[in-house]
Every structure is written in structure tokens, then in C-alpha cells.
Coordinates of C-alpha atoms and ligand atoms in Angstrom, one line a residue:
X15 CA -15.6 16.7 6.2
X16 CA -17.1 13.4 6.2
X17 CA -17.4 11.0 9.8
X18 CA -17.9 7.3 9.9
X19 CA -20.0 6.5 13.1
X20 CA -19.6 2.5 14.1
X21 CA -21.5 1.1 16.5
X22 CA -19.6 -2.0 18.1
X23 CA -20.7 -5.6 19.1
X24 CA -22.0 -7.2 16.1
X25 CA -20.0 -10.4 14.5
X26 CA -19.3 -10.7 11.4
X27 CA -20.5 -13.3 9.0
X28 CA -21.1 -13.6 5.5
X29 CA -18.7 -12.7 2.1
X30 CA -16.0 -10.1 1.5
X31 CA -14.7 -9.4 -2.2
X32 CA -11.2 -8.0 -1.8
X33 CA -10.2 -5.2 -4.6
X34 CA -7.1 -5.3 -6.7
X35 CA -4.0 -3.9 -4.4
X36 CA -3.5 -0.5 -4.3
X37 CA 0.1 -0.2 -4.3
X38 CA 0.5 -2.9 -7.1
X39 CA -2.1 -0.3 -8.8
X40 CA -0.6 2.9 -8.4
X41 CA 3.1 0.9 -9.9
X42 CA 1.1 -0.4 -13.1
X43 CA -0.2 2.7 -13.6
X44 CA 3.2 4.1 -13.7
X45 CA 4.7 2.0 -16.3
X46 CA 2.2 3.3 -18.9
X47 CA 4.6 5.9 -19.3
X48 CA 7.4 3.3 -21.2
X49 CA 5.5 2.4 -24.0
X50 CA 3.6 4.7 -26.6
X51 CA 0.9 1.5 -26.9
X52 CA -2.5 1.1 -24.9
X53 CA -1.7 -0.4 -21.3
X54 CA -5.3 -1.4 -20.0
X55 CA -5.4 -2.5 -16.5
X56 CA -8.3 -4.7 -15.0
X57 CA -9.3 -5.1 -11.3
X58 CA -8.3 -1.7 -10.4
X59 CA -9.8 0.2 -7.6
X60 CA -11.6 2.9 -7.0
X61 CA -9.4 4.1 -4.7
X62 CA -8.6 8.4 -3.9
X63 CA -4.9 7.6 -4.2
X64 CA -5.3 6.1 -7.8
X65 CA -7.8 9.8 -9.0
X66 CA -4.8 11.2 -7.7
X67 CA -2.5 9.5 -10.1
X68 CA -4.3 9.5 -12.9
X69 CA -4.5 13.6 -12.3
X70 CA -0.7 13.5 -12.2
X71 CA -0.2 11.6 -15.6
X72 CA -3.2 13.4 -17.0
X73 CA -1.4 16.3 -16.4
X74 CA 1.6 14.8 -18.5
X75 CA -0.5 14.2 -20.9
X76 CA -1.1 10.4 -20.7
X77 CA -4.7 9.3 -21.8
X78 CA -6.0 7.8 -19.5
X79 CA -9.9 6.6 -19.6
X80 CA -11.2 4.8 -16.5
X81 CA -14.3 2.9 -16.5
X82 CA -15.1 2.5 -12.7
X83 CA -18.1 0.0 -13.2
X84 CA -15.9 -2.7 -14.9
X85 CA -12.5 -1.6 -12.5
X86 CA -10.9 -1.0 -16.2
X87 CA -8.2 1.8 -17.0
X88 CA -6.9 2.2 -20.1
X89 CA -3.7 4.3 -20.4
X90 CA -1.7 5.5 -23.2
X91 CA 1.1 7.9 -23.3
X92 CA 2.3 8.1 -26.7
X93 CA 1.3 12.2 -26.5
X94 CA 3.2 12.8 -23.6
X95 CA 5.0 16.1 -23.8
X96 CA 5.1 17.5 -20.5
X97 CA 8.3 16.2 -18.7
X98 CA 7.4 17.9 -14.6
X99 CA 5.5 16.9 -12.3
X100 CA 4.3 19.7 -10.4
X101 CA 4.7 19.7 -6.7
X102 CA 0.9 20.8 -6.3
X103 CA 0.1 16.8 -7.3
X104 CA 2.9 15.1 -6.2
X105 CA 2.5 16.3 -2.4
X106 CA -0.8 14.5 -2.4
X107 CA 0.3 11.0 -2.9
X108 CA 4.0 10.5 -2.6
X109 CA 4.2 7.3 -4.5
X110 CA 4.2 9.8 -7.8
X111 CA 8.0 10.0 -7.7
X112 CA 8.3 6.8 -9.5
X113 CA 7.4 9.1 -12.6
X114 CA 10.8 10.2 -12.8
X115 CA 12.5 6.8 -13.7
X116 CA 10.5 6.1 -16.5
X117 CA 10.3 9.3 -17.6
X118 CA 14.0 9.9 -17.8
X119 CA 14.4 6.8 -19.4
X120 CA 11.7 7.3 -22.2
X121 CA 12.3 11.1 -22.9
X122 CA 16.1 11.7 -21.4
X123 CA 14.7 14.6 -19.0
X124 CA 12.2 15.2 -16.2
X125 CA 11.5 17.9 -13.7
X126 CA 9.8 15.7 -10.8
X127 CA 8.9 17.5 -7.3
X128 CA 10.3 16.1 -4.4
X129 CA 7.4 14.1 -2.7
X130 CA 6.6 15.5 1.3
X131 CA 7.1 13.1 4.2
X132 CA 3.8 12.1 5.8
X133 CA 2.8 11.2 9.0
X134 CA 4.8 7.8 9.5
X135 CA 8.2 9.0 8.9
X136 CA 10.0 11.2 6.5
X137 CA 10.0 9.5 3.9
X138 CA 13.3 10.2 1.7
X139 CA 13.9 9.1 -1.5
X140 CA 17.9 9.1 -1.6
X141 CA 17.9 5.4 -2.7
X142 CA 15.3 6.0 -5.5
X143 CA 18.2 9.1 -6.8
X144 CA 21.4 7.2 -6.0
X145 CA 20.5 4.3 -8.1
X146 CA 19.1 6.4 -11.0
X147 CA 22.7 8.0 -10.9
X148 CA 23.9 4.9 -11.0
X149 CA 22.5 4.0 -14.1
X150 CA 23.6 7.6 -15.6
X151 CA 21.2 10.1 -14.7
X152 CA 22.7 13.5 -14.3
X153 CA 19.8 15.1 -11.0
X154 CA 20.5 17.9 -9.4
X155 CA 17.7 19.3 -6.5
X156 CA 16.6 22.6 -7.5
X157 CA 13.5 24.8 -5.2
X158 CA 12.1 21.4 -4.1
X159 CA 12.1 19.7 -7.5
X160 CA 14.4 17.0 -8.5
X161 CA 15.9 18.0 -12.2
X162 CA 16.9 14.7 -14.1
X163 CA 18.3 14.8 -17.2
X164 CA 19.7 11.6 -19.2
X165 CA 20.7 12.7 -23.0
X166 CA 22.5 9.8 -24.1
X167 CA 19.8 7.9 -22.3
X168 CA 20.2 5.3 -19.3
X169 CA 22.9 2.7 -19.1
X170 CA 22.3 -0.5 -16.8
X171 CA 24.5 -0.9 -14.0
X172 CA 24.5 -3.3 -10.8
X173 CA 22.9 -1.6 -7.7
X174 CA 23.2 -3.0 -4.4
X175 CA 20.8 -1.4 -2.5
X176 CA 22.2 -0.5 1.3
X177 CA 18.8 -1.4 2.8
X178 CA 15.6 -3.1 1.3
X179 CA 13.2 -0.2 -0.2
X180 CA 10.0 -1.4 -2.5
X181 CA 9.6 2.1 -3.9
X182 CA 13.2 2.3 -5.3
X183 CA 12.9 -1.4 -6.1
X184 CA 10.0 -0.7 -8.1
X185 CA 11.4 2.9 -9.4
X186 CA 15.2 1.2 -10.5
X187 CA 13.2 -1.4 -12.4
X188 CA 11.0 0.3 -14.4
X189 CA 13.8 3.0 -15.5
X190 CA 16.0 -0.3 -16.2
X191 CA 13.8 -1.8 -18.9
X192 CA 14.6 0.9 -21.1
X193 CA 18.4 1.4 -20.5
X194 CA 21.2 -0.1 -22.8
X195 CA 22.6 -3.2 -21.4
X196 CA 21.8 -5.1 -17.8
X197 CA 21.1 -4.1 -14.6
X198 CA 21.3 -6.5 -11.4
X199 CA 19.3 -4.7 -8.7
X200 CA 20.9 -6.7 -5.1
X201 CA 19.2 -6.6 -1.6
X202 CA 15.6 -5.5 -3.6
X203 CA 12.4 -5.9 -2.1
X204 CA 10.4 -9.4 -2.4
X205 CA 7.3 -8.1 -2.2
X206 CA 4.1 -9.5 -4.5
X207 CA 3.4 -6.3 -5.7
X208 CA 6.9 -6.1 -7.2
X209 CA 6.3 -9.4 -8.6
X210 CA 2.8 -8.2 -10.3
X211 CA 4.5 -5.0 -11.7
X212 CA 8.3 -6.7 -13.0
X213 CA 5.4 -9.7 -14.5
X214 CA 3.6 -6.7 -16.1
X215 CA 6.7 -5.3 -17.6
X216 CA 7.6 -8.7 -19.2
X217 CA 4.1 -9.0 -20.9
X218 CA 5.1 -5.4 -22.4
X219 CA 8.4 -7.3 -23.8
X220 CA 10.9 -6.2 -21.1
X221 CA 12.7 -9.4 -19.9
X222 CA 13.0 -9.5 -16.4
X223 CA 13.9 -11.9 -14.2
X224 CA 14.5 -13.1 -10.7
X225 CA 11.0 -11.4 -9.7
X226 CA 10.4 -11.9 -5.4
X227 CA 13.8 -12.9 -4.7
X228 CA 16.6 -10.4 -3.5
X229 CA 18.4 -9.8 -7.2
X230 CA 16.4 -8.6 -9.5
X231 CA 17.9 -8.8 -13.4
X232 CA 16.8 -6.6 -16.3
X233 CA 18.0 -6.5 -19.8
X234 CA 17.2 -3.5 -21.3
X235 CA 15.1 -2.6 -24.2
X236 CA 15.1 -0.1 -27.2
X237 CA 11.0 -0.1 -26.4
X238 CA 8.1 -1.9 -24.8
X239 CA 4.2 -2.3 -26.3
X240 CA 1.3 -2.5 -24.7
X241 CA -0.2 -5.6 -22.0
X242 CA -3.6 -6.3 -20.6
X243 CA -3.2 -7.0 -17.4
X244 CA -5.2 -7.9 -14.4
X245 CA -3.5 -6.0 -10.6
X246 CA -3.3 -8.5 -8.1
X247 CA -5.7 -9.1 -5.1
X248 CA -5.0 -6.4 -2.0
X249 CA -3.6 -8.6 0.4
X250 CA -3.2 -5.7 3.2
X251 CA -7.1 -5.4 3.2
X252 CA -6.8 -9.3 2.7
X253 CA -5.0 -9.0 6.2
X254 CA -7.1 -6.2 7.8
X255 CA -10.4 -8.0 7.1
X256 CA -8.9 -11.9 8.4
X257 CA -8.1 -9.2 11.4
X258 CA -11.5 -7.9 11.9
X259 CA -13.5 -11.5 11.6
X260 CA -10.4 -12.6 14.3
X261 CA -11.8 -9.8 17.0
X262 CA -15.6 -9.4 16.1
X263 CA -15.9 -13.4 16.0
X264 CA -18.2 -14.9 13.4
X265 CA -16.8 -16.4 10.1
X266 CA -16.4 -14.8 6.6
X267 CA -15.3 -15.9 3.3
X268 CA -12.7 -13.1 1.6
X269 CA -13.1 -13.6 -2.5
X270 CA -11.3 -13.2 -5.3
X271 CA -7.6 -13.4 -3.0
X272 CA -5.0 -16.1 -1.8
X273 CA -4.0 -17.4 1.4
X274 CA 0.0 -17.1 0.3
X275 CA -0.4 -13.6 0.0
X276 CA -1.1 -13.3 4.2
X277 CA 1.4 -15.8 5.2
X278 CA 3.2 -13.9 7.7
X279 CA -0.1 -13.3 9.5
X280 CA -1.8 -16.5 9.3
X281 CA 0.7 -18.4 12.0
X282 CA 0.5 -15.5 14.3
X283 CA -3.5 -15.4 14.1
X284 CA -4.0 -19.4 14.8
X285 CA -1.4 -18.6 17.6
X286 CA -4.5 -16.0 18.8
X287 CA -7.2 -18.3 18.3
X288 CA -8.2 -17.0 14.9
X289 CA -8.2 -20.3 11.7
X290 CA -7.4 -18.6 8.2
X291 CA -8.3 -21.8 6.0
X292 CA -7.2 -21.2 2.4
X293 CA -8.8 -22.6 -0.8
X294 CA -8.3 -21.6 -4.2
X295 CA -8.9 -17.8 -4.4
X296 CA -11.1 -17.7 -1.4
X297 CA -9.9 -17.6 2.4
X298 CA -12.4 -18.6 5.4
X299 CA -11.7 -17.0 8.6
X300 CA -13.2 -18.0 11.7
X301 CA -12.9 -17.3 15.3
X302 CA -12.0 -20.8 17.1
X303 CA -11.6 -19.8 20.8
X304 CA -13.6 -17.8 23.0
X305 CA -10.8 -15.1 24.3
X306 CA -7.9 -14.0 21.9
X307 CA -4.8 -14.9 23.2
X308 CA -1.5 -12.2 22.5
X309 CA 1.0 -12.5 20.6
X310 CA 4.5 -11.2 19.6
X311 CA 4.9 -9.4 16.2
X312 CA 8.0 -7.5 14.3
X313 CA 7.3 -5.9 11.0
X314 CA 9.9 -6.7 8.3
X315 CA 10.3 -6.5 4.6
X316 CA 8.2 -9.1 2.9
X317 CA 7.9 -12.0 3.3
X318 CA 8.0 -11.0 7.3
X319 CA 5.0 -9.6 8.8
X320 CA 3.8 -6.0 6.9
X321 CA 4.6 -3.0 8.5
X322 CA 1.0 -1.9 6.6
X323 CA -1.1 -4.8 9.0
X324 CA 1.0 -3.4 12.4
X325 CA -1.7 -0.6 13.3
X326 CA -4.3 -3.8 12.7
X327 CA -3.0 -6.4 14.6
X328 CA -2.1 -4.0 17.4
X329 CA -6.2 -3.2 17.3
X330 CA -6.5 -6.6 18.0
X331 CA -4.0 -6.9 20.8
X332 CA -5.9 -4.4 22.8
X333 CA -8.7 -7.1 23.7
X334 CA -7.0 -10.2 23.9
X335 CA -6.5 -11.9 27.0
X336 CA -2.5 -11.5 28.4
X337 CA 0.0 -8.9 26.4
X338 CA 1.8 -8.6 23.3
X339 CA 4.5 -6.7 22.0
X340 CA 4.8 -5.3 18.7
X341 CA 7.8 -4.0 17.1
X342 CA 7.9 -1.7 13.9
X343 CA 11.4 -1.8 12.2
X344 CA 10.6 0.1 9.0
X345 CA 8.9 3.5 9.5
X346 CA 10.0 5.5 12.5
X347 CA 7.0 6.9 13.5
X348 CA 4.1 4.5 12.8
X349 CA 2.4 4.5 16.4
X350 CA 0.2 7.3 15.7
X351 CA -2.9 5.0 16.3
X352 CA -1.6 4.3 19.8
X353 CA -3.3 7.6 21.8
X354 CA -6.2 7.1 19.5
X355 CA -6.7 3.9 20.5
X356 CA -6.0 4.5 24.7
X357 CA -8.8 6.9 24.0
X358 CA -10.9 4.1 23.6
X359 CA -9.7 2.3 27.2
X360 CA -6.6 0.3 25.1
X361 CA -3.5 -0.2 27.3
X362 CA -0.3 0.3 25.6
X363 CA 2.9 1.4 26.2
X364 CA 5.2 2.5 23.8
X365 CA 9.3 2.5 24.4
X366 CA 11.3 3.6 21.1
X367 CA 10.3 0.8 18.5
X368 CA 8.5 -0.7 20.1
X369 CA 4.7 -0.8 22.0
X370 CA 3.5 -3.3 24.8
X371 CA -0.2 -3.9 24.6
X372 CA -1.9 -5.4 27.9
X373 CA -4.6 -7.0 26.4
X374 CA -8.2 -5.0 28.6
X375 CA -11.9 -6.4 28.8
X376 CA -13.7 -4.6 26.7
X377 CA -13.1 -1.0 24.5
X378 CA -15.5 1.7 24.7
X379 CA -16.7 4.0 21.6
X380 CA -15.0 7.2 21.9
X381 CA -14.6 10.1 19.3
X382 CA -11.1 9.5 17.4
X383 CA -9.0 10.8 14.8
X384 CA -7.8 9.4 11.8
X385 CA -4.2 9.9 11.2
X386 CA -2.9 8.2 8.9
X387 CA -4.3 5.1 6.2
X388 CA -4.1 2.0 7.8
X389 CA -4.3 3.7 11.9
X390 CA -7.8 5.1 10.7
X391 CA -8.9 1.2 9.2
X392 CA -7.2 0.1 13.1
X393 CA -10.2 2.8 14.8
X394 CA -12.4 1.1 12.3
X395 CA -11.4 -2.6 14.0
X396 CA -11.3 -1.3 17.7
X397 CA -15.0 0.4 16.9
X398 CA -16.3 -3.0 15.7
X399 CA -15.6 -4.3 19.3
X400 CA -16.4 -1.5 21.6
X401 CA -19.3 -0.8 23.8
X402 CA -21.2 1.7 22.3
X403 CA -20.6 4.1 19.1
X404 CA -16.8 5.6 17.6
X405 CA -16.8 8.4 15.5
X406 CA -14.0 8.9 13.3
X407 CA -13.2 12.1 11.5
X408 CA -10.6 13.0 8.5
X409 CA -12.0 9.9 7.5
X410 CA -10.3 11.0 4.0
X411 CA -7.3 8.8 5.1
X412 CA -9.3 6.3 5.1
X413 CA -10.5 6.5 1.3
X414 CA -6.8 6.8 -0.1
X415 CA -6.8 3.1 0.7
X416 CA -10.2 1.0 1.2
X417 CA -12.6 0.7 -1.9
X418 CA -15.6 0.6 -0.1
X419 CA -15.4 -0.6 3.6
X420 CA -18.6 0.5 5.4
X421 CA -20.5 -1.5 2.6
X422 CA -18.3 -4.4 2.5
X423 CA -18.5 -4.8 6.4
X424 CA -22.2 -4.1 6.7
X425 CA -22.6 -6.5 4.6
X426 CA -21.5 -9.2 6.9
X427 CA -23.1 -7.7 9.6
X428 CA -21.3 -4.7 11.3
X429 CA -23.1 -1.3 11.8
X430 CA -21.1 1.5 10.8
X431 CA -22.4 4.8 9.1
X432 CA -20.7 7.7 7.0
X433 CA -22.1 10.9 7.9
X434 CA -21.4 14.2 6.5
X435 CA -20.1 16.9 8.7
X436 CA -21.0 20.3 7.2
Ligands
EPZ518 C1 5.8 1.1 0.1 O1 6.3 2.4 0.6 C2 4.3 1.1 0.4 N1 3.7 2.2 -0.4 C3 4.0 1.3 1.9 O2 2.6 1.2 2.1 C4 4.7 0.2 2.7 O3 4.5 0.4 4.0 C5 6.2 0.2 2.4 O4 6.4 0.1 0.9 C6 7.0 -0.9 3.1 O5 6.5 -2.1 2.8 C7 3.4 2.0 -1.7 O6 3.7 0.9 -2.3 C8 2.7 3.1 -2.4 P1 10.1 1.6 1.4 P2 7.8 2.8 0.2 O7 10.9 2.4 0.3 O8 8.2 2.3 -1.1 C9 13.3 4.0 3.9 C10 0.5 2.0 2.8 O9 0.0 2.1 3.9 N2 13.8 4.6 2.6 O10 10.0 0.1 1.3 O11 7.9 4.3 0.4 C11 11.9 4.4 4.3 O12 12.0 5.6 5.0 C12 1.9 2.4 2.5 O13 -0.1 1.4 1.8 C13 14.9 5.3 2.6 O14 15.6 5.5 3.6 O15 8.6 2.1 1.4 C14 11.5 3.3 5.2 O16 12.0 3.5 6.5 C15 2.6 3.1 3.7 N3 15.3 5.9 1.4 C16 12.2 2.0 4.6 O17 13.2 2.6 3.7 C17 14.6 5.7 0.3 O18 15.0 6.2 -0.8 C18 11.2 1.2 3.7 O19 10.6 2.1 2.8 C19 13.4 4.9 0.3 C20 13.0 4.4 1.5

């Protein structure tokens, strides 16, 4: 089992190329399955999560043929045969569910296994099934493996969703585009990555619209043909990297992203001392005032502040001067980073939803634990500023979601090092 070793201290300074988003990747990916033409996806990356995929719709028989040196995968499942998705694949990344929709739609029947929870909640999926009822699917739950069947194939429906879920958003949207008549999905997520996948769909000839707004419409289709199409910037490492310049100090240019993509952290981060200029594609971060100050955050559904930048900005908290509370309102267990991080002399409290940080001088290396994606990249940001060296095992949470960190940040100066264990 792999470490990384960072040794804190350094600023950081220099250029960051951000990847294509990971979970606007893993959705694209997905969709190949509602068209028998070539769906060729650019500025993918490299990411463990997306291997993991591309075993899962490998094993359904998609083609899938990934050229990791130009971040190009071409997928085409006109040969799919193979209708389950065995729980062996599906436990190890839960966003494999969404094969279900599509596959019911396209073939009329799927065996799908229920995904696990993980370590930020438990995850259900009841919104993903209800609405796929709603648009006529016949599911029953049978030794840990939803059964779907659909043999006169989907028919659109109006789905108001009882609380905002991306997944189902996604999931209901992409089984929609091939169902007879139109479906209104109400109270969906806004998120950009919905966005990037619903304008994917329309360049395979589904017609879509009302794309980041709260009703979502889609006509159906008889069938939808192939798109080229190019996944959008990651703006969570966007966020996690604006973070890491904010508490190192130093300035960095992030490439090939937008500044509208982070705008629920940007106001927060000036408020901390920390100017995220955008321009074009690029943003320029750069640490303004000599102490952080703390600041108040709540995680909400886009276009509030990401529940997937909390374990980050909490990082950050833990060395600025006064307190800050954070609140998570969407998973109900996302303060795994919290002992991890009081291992390395943080102060926080935590009291239901909520965690008080008292900002402390200075953080000290310690050995941690990864536990789940974005905590481990938070042990990453505390390591950068603390006296002295972090190691970090299971670092393989690490890889699900960061195409290639301990480069991108040496690059600009920090000194962290992967080191096998055995
Ligand atoms: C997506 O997860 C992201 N994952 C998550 O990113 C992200 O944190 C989350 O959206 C919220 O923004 C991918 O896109 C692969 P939800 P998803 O459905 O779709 C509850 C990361 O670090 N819920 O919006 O699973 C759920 O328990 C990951 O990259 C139900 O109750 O999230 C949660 O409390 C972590 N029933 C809330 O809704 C359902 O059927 C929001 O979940 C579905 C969800």
C-alpha cells in the first residue's frame, strides 16, 4: 500500500493545469450506452474511478478504447448484450448505478447490483428507483441486485423530486431521452456537471432543455448517434487547489478552468484574505494578507458552497487567525477528516452538523489516514502547512479522484513524495 510523505512550509508558486471533472466524466461515460454510434470523449482523466467504469461497461460489452496520452476515450456499445452489472464492480465505485436507466431504456431489462454506502453516509438510491418507476419501470430488489424490467419500454412522466439529488438528476435524464413522450424532472440539481452531460446528450440528438435550472425537460427519442465531446474542467480540484495557494501563500495560475465554476468559494476566500482573479480559462490565486482570517461556510446543492470543497476549506480553517464554523447539510457523516486533522494539533469541535474550528498557530506533521476522497486531498492541504513531514496511508482514496497531485503541486513548489509500503 502506497504512502505520500509531505513535508510542509514551502509556498506555492507557478502553474496548475486542472483535468477534465471527474464526476462529469464518469456521467459521459455512461450515456454511451444510449446510442449504438461511437461516443469519443476528450479531456478525460486518468482517474482510478474512471478504470473502474470502463471495467464495468467492458464487462457489458461496451468497446471502449482509451488513449491515456491524448485523455481520449472512445466508447461504443452497439454489441452490448449483457444486461447485469455485477455487484463485484459496482461496490467499487457507486456512481455505476446510473447504468440501470439507460440500460432499461435501450434494452427494456437490467439486472444492476445495489451500490454500498461508503464512508460519508449511506448513500441510498430510492430517488434514482422511484423516478424510474415513474416513468414505467417494473424493479423489484432481489439478493442485493435491483431487477428492472421495461418491455413496452419507458414512458416520460413529470417527477418532482422530494429533495435535490445530482445522481438521480443525472440517472432520470439519461433514461428520459429514450422514453416515448416528455418528461419534466422538478426540484433537479443545478449542478455544471449536469449541464455538461444534458449538453452531451443534445449533441447525440436528444432535445433537452432547461439544463442548470430546477426543471429539467426532455422529449424523448426513438434513438440517439454518436457526439464528440470535450468533459468540462474539474472545478472541485479547481477549488481544492485555489484552497491550497490560499494557506501555503504564494501565487498560482490554475489552466484550462473558469472562475464561474468556483463561485461559491471565491467570496468566502477574499473574505479570508485569499484574491481568486479570473480571466478567460485561467484563474490567479494569491495570498493578499499575512494571517487568514475565518470564515462561516454551509454546504448546499449547487450553486451554494460544495459539500466536495467542505473537508478543504475546513483544512484551511485550522490555521487561520479567530474561528469558523462549518456546516454540512448534505451527507450525514462527512467529518471523517476532523480526528485526522486534531492529530495534527487542529482544534475543532464537532456538534451534530456542524464543526467549530478555532483557528491554532501552526500544524505539526503527524502520521494520518486517509478516509475518504476529498478528507485525504484535506491531509494533503494541512501537510503543506505543517512543521515538519505527514505521512498519509490508503492513499488509494486519494487516486479515485486527483489525476496527478504530487506532480502538479511540486511543480509549483511543494515537497511531497509517494513512497511504496511493502
Ligand atoms: C454526487 O453524488 C457526487 N458524486 C458527489 O461527489 C457529491 O458530493 C454529491 O453529488 C453532492 O453534490 C458523483 O457525481 C459521482 P446526491 P450523489 O444524490 O449523486 C441523498 C465526490 O467526492 N440521496 O446529490 O450520490 C444523499 O444521501 C463525491 O466526488 C437520497 O436520499 O449525491 C445525500 O444526502 C462525493 N436518495 C443527498 O441526497 C437518493 O436516491 C445528495 O446526494 C439519492 C441521494
Amino acid at each position: 500500500m502506497d504512502k505520500i510523505l509531505i513535508t510542509g512550509g514551502n509556498q506555492l508558486n507557478g502553474r496548475i493545469k486542472i483535468s477534465g471533472a471527474k464526476n462529469s466524466a464518469l456521467k459521459l461515460m455512461v450515456a454511451s450506452l444510449l446510442t449504438d454510434e461511437d461516443l469519443v470523449l476528450t479531456n478525460l482523466p486518468a482517474l482510478h474511478d474512471v478504470y473502474t467504469l470502463l471495467g464495468v461497461l467492458e464487462g457489458l460489452g461496451v468497446d471502449c478504447n482509451f488513449e491515456k496520452d491524448q485523455q481520449k476515450l472512445t466508447l461504443n456499445a452497439g454489441s452490448v448484450t449483457d444486461t447485469k452489472a455485477p455487484y463485484d464492480l459496482v461496490r467499487k465505485m457507486r456512481a455505476s448505478i446510473l447504468v440501470l436507466g439507460p440500460l432499461l431504456a435501450k434494452h427494456g431489462h437490467a439486472d444492476v447490483s445495489l451500490p454500498g454506502g461508503c464512508a460519508i453516509g449511506t448513500r441510498p438510491v430510492d430517488l434514482h428507483l422511484n423516478g424510474l418507476k415513474q416513468l414505467g419501470a417494473e424493479i423489484v430488489l432481489e439478493e442485493g441486485y435491483v431487477k428492472a424490467k421495461a418491455p413496452n419500454g419507458l414512458k416520460g412522466a413529470n417527477i418532482l423530486f422530494p429533495k435535490v439529488s445530482v445522481g438521480a438528476t443525472e440517472h432520470l435524464m439519461m433514461a428520459a431521452c429514450l422514453a416515448e413522450g416528455v418528461t419534466v424532472l422538478s426540484n433537479a440539481a443545478r449542478e455544471p456537471e449536469i449541464v455538461d452531460l444534458g449538453n452531451c446528450l443534445n449533441t447525440m440528438g436528444a432535445e433537452i432543455s432547461g439544463l442548470g435550472t430546477n426543471t429539467i425537460t426532455i422529449k424523448g427519442k426513438k434513438k440517439l448517434g454518436g457526439a464528440n465531446h470535450h468533459v468540462l474542467a474539474d472545478r472541485i480540484e479547481t477549488g481544492t487547489y485555489a484552497i491550497a495557494v490560499g494557506m501555503t501563500g504564494g501565487k498560482v495560475v490554475l489552466e484550462d478552468t473558469n472562475i464561474e465554476l468556483i463561485n461559491s468559494l471565491v467570496e468566502p476566500l477574499a473574505r479570508a484574505g485569499v484574491d481568486v482573479i479570473g480571466e478567460g480559462n485561467t484563474i490567479t490565486v494569491t495570498r493578499t494578507s499575512e494571517k487568514l482570517h475565518g470564515v462561516d461556510i454551509m454546504t448546499e446543492p449547487y450553486p451554494g458552497f460544495p459539500t466536495d470543497l467542505q473537508a478543504q476549506i475546513m483544512a484551511m480553517l485550522t490555521i487561520c487567525d479567530g474561528a469558523g464554523m462549518i456546516t454540512e447539510t448534505i451527507f450525514e457523516n462527512r467529518f471523517m477528516h476532523v480526528p485526522e486533522l486534531c492529530r495534527m494539533g487542529a482544534n475543532i469541535s464537532v456538534h451534530g452538523s456542524s464543526a467549530l474550528v478555532r483557528g491554532v498557530p501552526e500544524l505539526k506533521g503527524a502520521e494520518v489516514m486517509a478516509t475518504d476522497l476529498r478528507a485525504s486531498v484535506a491531509m494533503i492541504l494541512a501537510g503543506l502547512v505543517a512543521k515538519g513531514t505527514t505521512t498519509m496511508s490508503r492513499i488509494y482514496h486519494l487516486d479515485r479522484g486527483y489525476d496527478n497531485i504530487v506532480d502538479k503541486l511540486n511543480a509549483c513548489g511543494a515537497d511531497l513524495e509517494r513512497v511504496s509500503d511493502s
